[in-house]
Amino acid sequence: MDFKQATATWWDAITSGFGRQDGLELDVLGLVLVIGIPLVVTLTPGIWRFFGLFVTFIHELGHAFAALMTGRVVKGISLNFDHSGQMNSLGRVGFSATWAGFWGYPAPGVLGLVLATSAVFGWAPLALSVGALILLVALIFIRNFAGAVIAVITAIAAQLVVVFLPLEWISVFVAALGTALTIGSLKDLVKVIRVHTRRRHVQQSDAYILAQGSALPAGAWLMLFALVIIICALATARVLYTAVSVGAV
């Protein structure tokens, strides 16, 4: 297969996702795949070391999308192998900067809810196709070597999933990814709270940075992070529960 044929195959796979399929129904095997595997991925240190990089990428994309929503200019995204990252944008000081600064930690939880909902209501192929395109576009914002490695591997993996994952498994995959992102968001929430309680590297915390540019203290921002993330986690659990078939419980 030459490059032209490969591109055509990829694009056909992307566009075929712009439609709806049957909603997700979870039996015992489905529950293991959608809940059990994400728990292993996020709670096993060796696996989390790699999947956590993807969660950090989503964190920084959350900052970037929030910045673009308010008319800010995104200058670039940097990612590091220690699960840290930074999004730089230009714009007015005030609401737009605060808005962009807030939507980092909640972003994986929000996306997790969106993916789980898409899977349950039959829009998993659309979510997968749109996500793959967004990850490709995001490559233009990466500004460091580690970030390029993380972003390129993530983007390639997304395209391979779109092209090769059988249609009947797309809903399960999207729901499982949503669950993993939700758990990852909760893990990062605990991590940033520990940063403040232990007072180590506090200056690098989003909550600390937000506090410097607003009237709210860092603790208030942590509570707002927690509120959004926990609501998303509970909503994700509720959506997945509605997909459980009677025979599985």
Coordinates of N, CA, C and O in Angstrom, one line a residue, residues 48-194:
W48 N 0.8 3.4 34.6 CA 0.4 4.8 34.8 C 1.5 5.8 34.3 O 1.3 6.9 33.9
R49 N 2.8 5.3 34.5 CA 3.9 6.2 34.1 C 3.7 6.6 32.6 O 4.2 7.7 32.3
F50 N 3.1 5.7 31.8 CA 3.0 6.0 30.4 C 1.6 6.7 30.1 O 1.5 7.7 29.4
F51 N 0.5 6.0 30.7 CA -0.8 6.6 30.4 C -1.0 8.0 31.0 O -1.7 8.8 30.5
G52 N -0.3 8.2 32.1 CA -0.3 9.5 32.8 C 0.2 10.6 31.9 O -0.2 11.8 32.0
L53 N 1.1 10.3 30.9 CA 1.6 11.3 30.0 C 0.4 11.8 29.1 O 0.3 12.9 28.7
F54 N -0.4 10.8 28.7 CA -1.6 11.2 27.9 C -2.6 12.0 28.7 O -3.1 13.0 28.2
V55 N -2.8 11.7 30.0 CA -3.6 12.5 30.8 C -3.1 13.9 30.9 O -3.8 14.9 30.9
T56 N -1.8 14.1 31.1 CA -1.1 15.4 31.1 C -1.4 16.1 29.8 O -1.6 17.4 29.8
F57 N -1.3 15.4 28.7 CA -1.5 16.0 27.4 C -2.9 16.6 27.3 O -3.2 17.8 26.9
I58 N -3.9 15.8 27.8 CA -5.3 16.3 27.8 C -5.4 17.5 28.8 O -6.2 18.5 28.5
H59 N -4.7 17.5 29.9 CA -4.7 18.6 30.8 C -4.3 19.9 30.1 O -5.0 20.9 30.2
E60 N -3.2 19.8 29.4 CA -2.7 21.0 28.7 C -3.6 21.4 27.5 O -3.8 22.6 27.3
L61 N -4.2 20.4 26.9 CA -5.2 20.8 25.8 C -6.4 21.5 26.4 O -7.0 22.3 25.8
G62 N -6.7 21.1 27.6 CA -7.8 21.8 28.3 C -7.5 23.2 28.5 O -8.4 24.1 28.2
H63 N -6.3 23.6 28.9 CA -5.9 25.0 29.0 C -6.0 25.6 27.7 O -6.5 26.8 27.6
A64 N -5.5 24.9 26.6 CA -5.5 25.5 25.3 C -6.9 25.8 24.8 O -7.1 26.9 24.2
F65 N -7.8 24.9 24.9 CA -9.1 25.1 24.4 C -9.8 26.2 25.1 O -10.5 27.0 24.5
A66 N -9.6 26.2 26.4 CA -10.2 27.3 27.2 C -9.7 28.7 26.8 O -10.4 29.7 26.8
A67 N -8.4 28.7 26.5 CA -7.8 30.0 26.1 C -8.4 30.4 24.8 O -8.7 31.6 24.6
L68 N -8.5 29.5 23.8 CA -9.1 29.8 22.5 C -10.5 30.3 22.6 O -11.0 31.1 21.8
M69 N -11.3 29.7 23.6 CA -12.7 30.1 23.8 C -12.8 31.6 24.1 O -13.8 32.2 23.8
T70 N -11.8 32.2 24.7 CA -11.9 33.6 25.1 C -11.1 34.5 24.2 O -10.9 35.6 24.6
G71 N -10.6 34.0 23.1 CA -9.9 34.8 22.1 C -8.4 34.9 22.4 O -7.8 35.7 21.7
R72 N -7.9 34.2 23.3 CA -6.5 34.2 23.6 C -5.7 33.5 22.5 O -6.3 32.6 21.8
V73 N -4.5 33.9 22.3 CA -3.6 33.2 21.2 C -2.7 32.2 21.9 O -1.9 32.5 22.8
V74 N -2.9 30.9 21.5 CA -2.1 29.9 22.1 C -0.7 29.9 21.4 O -0.6 29.7 20.2
K75 N 0.3 30.1 22.2 CA 1.7 30.2 21.7 C 2.3 28.8 21.6 O 3.2 28.6 20.8
G76 N 2.0 27.9 22.5 CA 2.6 26.6 22.5 C 2.3 25.8 23.7 O 1.9 26.3 24.8
I77 N 2.5 24.5 23.6 CA 2.4 23.5 24.7 C 3.7 22.8 24.9 O 4.3 22.3 23.9
S78 N 4.1 22.7 26.1 CA 5.3 21.9 26.5 C 4.9 20.7 27.4 O 4.1 20.9 28.3
L79 N 5.4 19.5 27.1 CA 5.1 18.4 27.9 C 6.4 17.7 28.4 O 7.4 17.8 27.6
N80 N 6.4 17.2 29.5 CA 7.6 16.5 30.1 C 7.4 15.1 30.5 O 6.2 14.8 30.8
F81 N 8.4 14.3 30.5 CA 8.2 12.9 30.9 C 7.9 12.7 32.4 O 7.6 11.5 32.8
D82 N 8.0 13.7 33.2 CA 7.7 13.6 34.6 C 6.2 13.9 34.9 O 5.9 14.2 36.0
H83 N 5.4 14.0 33.8 CA 4.0 14.3 33.9 C 3.7 15.8 34.2 O 2.6 16.1 34.6
S84 N 4.6 16.6 34.0 CA 4.4 18.0 34.1 C 4.2 18.6 32.7 O 4.6 18.0 31.7
G85 N 3.7 19.8 32.6 CA 3.5 20.5 31.3 C 3.2 21.9 31.5 O 3.0 22.4 32.6
Q86 N 3.1 22.6 30.4 CA 2.8 24.1 30.4 C 2.2 24.5 29.1 O 2.6 24.1 28.0
M87 N 1.2 25.3 29.2 CA 0.5 25.9 28.0 C 0.8 27.5 28.1 O 0.5 28.1 29.1
N88 N 1.3 28.0 27.1 CA 1.5 29.5 27.0 C 0.6 30.1 26.0 O 0.4 29.7 24.9
S89 N -0.1 31.2 26.5 CA -1.0 31.9 25.6 C -0.8 33.4 25.8 O -0.3 33.9 26.9
L90 N -1.3 34.2 24.9 CA -1.2 35.7 24.9 C -2.6 36.2 24.9 O -3.5 35.7 24.2
G91 N -2.9 37.2 25.7 CA -4.2 37.9 25.8 C -4.2 38.8 27.0 O -3.3 39.0 27.7
R92 N -5.4 39.3 27.2 CA -5.6 40.3 28.3 C -5.5 39.5 29.7 O -5.9 38.4 29.8
V93 N -5.0 40.2 30.7 CA -5.0 39.7 32.0 C -6.4 39.9 32.6 O -7.1 40.9 32.3
G94 N -6.9 38.9 33.3 CA -8.3 39.0 33.8 C -9.0 37.7 33.6 O -8.4 36.6 33.8
F95 N -10.3 37.8 33.2 CA -11.1 36.6 33.0 C -10.5 35.6 32.1 O -10.5 34.4 32.4
S96 N -10.1 36.0 30.9 CA -9.6 35.0 29.9 C -8.4 34.2 30.5 O -8.4 33.0 30.3
A97 N -7.5 34.9 31.2 CA -6.4 34.2 31.7 C -6.8 33.2 32.8 O -6.3 32.1 32.9
T98 N -7.7 33.7 33.7 CA -8.2 32.8 34.7 C -9.0 31.6 34.2 O -8.8 30.5 34.7
W99 N -9.8 31.9 33.2 CA -10.6 30.8 32.6 C -9.7 29.7 32.0 O -9.9 28.5 32.1
A100 N -8.7 30.2 31.2 CA -7.7 29.3 30.6 C -6.9 28.5 31.7 O -6.6 27.3 31.5
G101 N -6.6 29.2 32.8 CA -5.8 28.6 33.8 C -6.6 27.5 34.6 O -6.0 26.6 35.2
F102 N -7.9 27.7 34.6 CA -8.7 26.7 35.4 C -8.9 25.4 34.8 O -8.9 24.3 35.5
W103 N -9.1 25.4 33.5 CA -9.5 24.1 32.8 C -8.4 23.2 32.4 O -8.5 22.5 31.4
G104 N -7.5 23.0 33.3 CA -6.4 22.0 33.1 C -6.8 20.7 33.8 O -7.1 19.7 33.2
Y105 N -6.8 20.8 35.2 CA -7.1 19.6 36.0 C -8.5 19.0 35.7 O -8.7 17.8 35.6
P106 N -9.5 19.9 35.5 CA -10.9 19.2 35.1 C -11.0 18.6 33.8 O -11.9 17.8 33.5
A107 N -10.1 19.0 32.8 CA -10.2 18.6 31.4 C -10.3 17.1 31.2 O -11.2 16.6 30.5
P108 N -9.4 16.3 31.9 CA -9.6 14.8 31.7 C -10.9 14.3 32.2 O -11.5 13.3 31.6
G109 N -11.4 14.8 33.3 CA -12.7 14.4 33.8 C -13.8 14.7 32.9 O -14.7 13.9 32.7
V110 N -13.8 16.0 32.4 CA -14.8 16.4 31.4 C -14.8 15.5 30.2 O -15.8 15.1 29.7
L111 N -13.6 15.3 29.7 CA -13.5 14.5 28.5 C -13.9 13.0 28.7 O -14.6 12.4 27.9
G112 N -13.6 12.5 29.9 CA -14.0 11.2 30.3 C -15.5 11.1 30.3 O -16.1 10.1 29.8
L113 N -16.2 12.1 30.8 CA -17.7 12.1 30.8 C -18.2 12.1 29.4 O -19.2 11.4 29.0
V114 N -17.6 13.0 28.5 CA -18.0 13.1 27.1 C -17.9 11.8 26.4 O -18.8 11.3 25.7
L115 N -16.7 11.1 26.6 CA -16.5 9.8 25.9 C -17.4 8.7 26.4 O -18.0 8.0 25.6
A116 N -17.6 8.6 27.7 CA -18.6 7.6 28.2 C -20.0 7.9 27.7 O -20.7 6.9 27.3
T117 N -20.4 9.1 27.7 CA -21.8 9.4 27.2 C -21.9 9.1 25.7 O -22.9 8.6 25.3
S118 N -20.8 9.4 25.0 CA -20.8 9.1 23.5 C -21.0 7.7 23.3 O -21.8 7.2 22.4
A119 N -20.2 6.8 24.1 CA -20.3 5.4 23.9 C -21.7 4.8 24.2 O -22.2 4.0 23.5
V120 N -22.3 5.3 25.3 CA -23.6 4.8 25.8 C -24.7 5.1 24.8 O -25.6 4.3 24.6
F121 N -24.6 6.3 24.2 CA -25.7 6.8 23.4 C -25.4 6.6 21.9 O -26.1 7.2 21.0
G122 N -24.4 5.8 21.5 CA -24.2 5.5 20.1 C -23.3 6.4 19.3 O -23.2 6.2 18.1
W123 N -22.6 7.3 19.9 CA -21.8 8.3 19.2 C -20.3 8.0 19.4 O -19.5 8.9 19.1
A124 N -19.9 6.8 19.8 CA -18.5 6.5 20.0 C -17.7 6.6 18.7 O -16.6 7.2 18.8
P125 N -18.1 6.2 17.5 CA -17.3 6.4 16.3 C -17.0 7.9 16.0 O -15.9 8.2 15.7
L126 N -18.0 8.7 16.3 CA -17.8 10.2 16.1 C -16.8 10.7 17.0 O -15.9 11.5 16.7
A127 N -16.9 10.3 18.3 CA -16.0 10.8 19.3 C -14.6 10.3 19.0 O -13.6 11.1 19.2
L128 N -14.4 9.1 18.5 CA -13.1 8.6 18.2 C -12.5 9.3 17.0 O -11.3 9.7 17.0
S129 N -13.3 9.6 15.9 CA -12.8 10.3 14.8 C -12.5 11.7 15.1 O -11.4 12.2 14.7
V130 N -13.3 12.4 15.8 CA -13.0 13.8 16.2 C -11.8 13.9 17.0 O -10.9 14.8 16.9
G131 N -11.7 13.0 18.0 CA -10.5 13.0 18.9 C -9.3 12.7 18.1 O -8.2 13.4 18.4
A132 N -9.3 11.8 17.2 CA -8.1 11.6 16.4 C -7.6 12.8 15.6 O -6.4 13.1 15.5
L133 N -8.6 13.5 15.0 CA -8.3 14.7 14.3 C -7.7 15.8 15.2 O -6.8 16.5 14.8
I134 N -8.3 16.0 16.4 CA -7.9 17.0 17.3 C -6.4 16.7 17.7 O -5.6 17.6 17.8
L135 N -6.1 15.4 18.0 CA -4.7 15.1 18.4 C -3.7 15.4 17.3 O -2.6 15.8 17.5
L136 N -4.2 15.2 16.0 CA -3.3 15.6 14.9 C -3.1 17.1 14.8 O -1.9 17.6 14.7
V137 N -4.1 17.9 15.0 CA -4.0 19.3 14.9 C -3.2 19.8 16.1 O -2.4 20.8 16.0
A138 N -3.3 19.2 17.2 CA -2.6 19.6 18.4 C -1.1 19.6 18.3 O -0.3 20.3 19.0
L139 N -0.6 18.8 17.3 CA 0.8 18.7 17.1 C 1.5 20.0 16.8 O 2.7 20.2 17.1
I140 N 0.7 20.9 16.1 CA 1.3 22.2 15.7 C 1.6 23.1 16.9 O 2.4 24.1 16.8
F141 N 1.0 22.8 18.1 CA 1.2 23.6 19.3 C 2.4 23.1 20.1 O 2.8 23.8 21.1
I142 N 2.9 21.9 19.9 CA 4.0 21.4 20.7 C 5.3 22.1 20.5 O 5.7 22.4 19.4
R143 N 6.0 22.5 21.6 CA 7.2 23.3 21.5 C 8.4 22.7 22.1 O 9.4 23.4 22.2
N144 N 8.4 21.5 22.6 CA 9.6 20.9 23.1 C 9.8 19.4 22.7 O 8.8 18.8 22.2
F145 N 11.0 18.8 22.8 CA 11.2 17.5 22.3 C 10.4 16.4 23.0 O 9.8 15.6 22.3
A146 N 10.4 16.5 24.3 CA 9.6 15.5 25.1 C 8.1 15.6 24.7 O 7.4 14.6 24.5
G147 N 7.6 16.8 24.5 CA 6.2 17.0 24.1 C 6.0 16.5 22.7 O 4.9 15.9 22.5
A148 N 6.9 16.6 21.8 CA 6.8 16.1 20.5 C 6.7 14.6 20.5 O 5.9 14.0 19.8
V149 N 7.6 13.9 21.3 CA 7.5 12.5 21.4 C 6.2 12.0 21.9 O 5.5 11.1 21.3
I150 N 5.7 12.6 23.0 CA 4.4 12.2 23.6 C 3.3 12.5 22.6 O 2.4 11.6 22.4
A151 N 3.3 13.7 22.0 CA 2.1 14.0 21.2 C 2.1 13.2 19.9 O 1.0 12.7 19.4
V152 N 3.3 12.9 19.3 CA 3.3 12.1 18.1 C 2.9 10.7 18.3 O 2.1 10.1 17.6
I153 N 3.4 10.1 19.4 CA 3.0 8.7 19.7 C 1.5 8.6 20.0 O 0.8 7.7 19.5
T154 N 1.0 9.6 20.7 CA -0.4 9.7 21.0 C -1.3 9.8 19.8 O -2.3 9.1 19.6
A155 N -0.8 10.7 18.9 CA -1.6 11.0 17.6 C -1.5 9.7 16.7 O -2.6 9.3 16.2
I156 N -0.4 9.1 16.6 CA -0.3 7.9 15.8 C -1.1 6.8 16.4 O -1.8 6.1 15.6
A157 N -1.1 6.6 17.7 CA -1.9 5.5 18.3 C -3.4 5.8 18.0 O -4.2 4.9 17.7
A158 N -3.8 7.1 18.1 CA -5.2 7.4 17.8 C -5.6 7.0 16.4 O -6.7 6.5 16.1
Q159 N -4.7 7.3 15.4 CA -5.0 7.0 14.0 C -5.1 5.5 13.8 O -6.0 5.1 13.1
L160 N -4.2 4.8 14.4 CA -4.2 3.3 14.3 C -5.5 2.7 14.8 O -6.1 1.8 14.3
V161 N -5.9 3.3 16.0 CA -7.2 2.8 16.6 C -8.4 3.0 15.6 O -9.2 2.2 15.4
V162 N -8.4 4.2 15.0 CA -9.5 4.6 14.1 C -9.5 3.6 12.9 O -10.6 3.2 12.5
V163 N -8.3 3.3 12.4 CA -8.3 2.5 11.2 C -8.5 1.1 11.4 O -9.2 0.4 10.7
F164 N -7.9 0.5 12.5 CA -7.9 -0.9 12.7 C -8.9 -1.5 13.7 O -9.1 -2.7 13.7
L165 N -9.4 -0.7 14.6 CA -10.3 -1.2 15.6 C -11.6 -1.6 15.0 O -12.3 -0.8 14.3
P166 N -12.0 -2.9 15.2 CA -13.3 -3.3 14.6 C -14.5 -2.5 15.1 O -14.5 -2.0 16.3
L167 N -15.5 -2.3 14.3 CA -16.6 -1.4 14.6 C -17.3 -1.8 15.9 O -17.7 -1.0 16.7
E168 N -17.4 -3.1 16.1 CA -18.2 -3.6 17.3 C -17.4 -3.4 18.6 O -18.0 -3.5 19.7
W169 N -16.2 -3.0 18.5 CA -15.4 -2.8 19.7 C -15.2 -1.3 20.0 O -14.6 -0.9 21.0
I170 N -15.6 -0.4 19.1 CA -15.4 1.0 19.3 C -16.1 1.6 20.5 O -15.5 2.3 21.3
S171 N -17.3 1.2 20.8 CA -18.0 1.7 22.0 C -17.3 1.3 23.2 O -17.2 2.1 24.2
V172 N -16.9 0.0 23.3 CA -16.2 -0.5 24.5 C -14.9 0.3 24.7 O -14.6 0.7 25.8
F173 N -14.2 0.5 23.6 CA -12.9 1.2 23.7 C -13.1 2.6 24.2 O -12.4 3.1 25.1
V174 N -14.0 3.3 23.6 CA -14.3 4.7 24.0 C -14.8 4.9 25.4 O -14.3 5.8 26.1
A175 N -15.6 4.0 25.8 CA -16.1 4.0 27.2 C -15.0 3.7 28.2 O -14.8 4.3 29.2
A176 N -14.1 2.7 27.8 CA -13.0 2.4 28.7 C -12.0 3.6 28.8 O -11.5 3.9 29.9
L177 N -11.8 4.2 27.7 CA -10.9 5.4 27.7 C -11.5 6.5 28.5 O -10.8 7.2 29.3
G178 N -12.8 6.7 28.4 CA -13.4 7.7 29.2 C -13.3 7.4 30.7 O -13.0 8.3 31.5
T179 N -13.5 6.1 31.1 CA -13.3 5.7 32.5 C -11.9 5.9 33.0 O -11.7 6.4 34.1
A180 N -10.9 5.6 32.1 CA -9.5 5.8 32.5 C -9.2 7.2 32.7 O -8.5 7.6 33.6
L181 N -9.7 8.1 31.8 CA -9.5 9.5 32.0 C -10.1 10.1 33.2 O -9.6 11.0 33.9
T182 N -11.3 9.6 33.6 CA -12.0 10.0 34.8 C -11.2 9.6 36.0 O -11.0 10.5 36.9
I183 N -10.7 8.4 36.1 CA -9.9 8.0 37.2 C -8.6 8.8 37.2 O -8.1 9.2 38.3
G184 N -8.0 9.0 36.0 CA -6.8 9.8 36.0 C -7.0 11.2 36.5 O -6.1 11.8 37.1
S185 N -8.1 11.8 36.2 CA -8.4 13.1 36.7 C -8.5 13.1 38.2 O -8.0 14.1 38.9
L186 N -9.1 12.1 38.8 CA -9.2 12.0 40.2 C -7.8 11.8 40.8 O -7.5 12.4 41.9
K187 N -6.9 11.0 40.2 CA -5.6 10.8 40.7 C -4.8 12.2 40.7 O -4.1 12.5 41.6
D188 N -4.9 12.9 39.6 CA -4.2 14.2 39.5 C -4.7 15.2 40.5 O -4.0 16.0 41.0
L189 N -6.1 15.1 40.8 CA -6.6 16.0 41.9 C -6.0 15.7 43.2 O -5.6 16.6 43.9
V190 N -5.9 14.4 43.5 CA -5.2 14.0 44.8 C -3.8 14.5 44.8 O -3.3 15.0 45.8
K191 N -3.1 14.4 43.7 CA -1.7 14.8 43.6 C -1.5 16.3 43.8 O -0.6 16.7 44.6
V192 N -2.4 17.1 43.2 CA -2.2 18.6 43.4 C -2.6 19.0 44.8 O -2.0 19.9 45.4
I193 N -3.6 18.3 45.4 CA -3.9 18.6 46.8 C -2.7 18.3 47.7 O -2.4 19.0 48.6
R194 N -2.1 17.2 47.4 CA -0.9 16.8 48.2 C 0.2 17.8 48.1 O 1.0 18.1 49.0

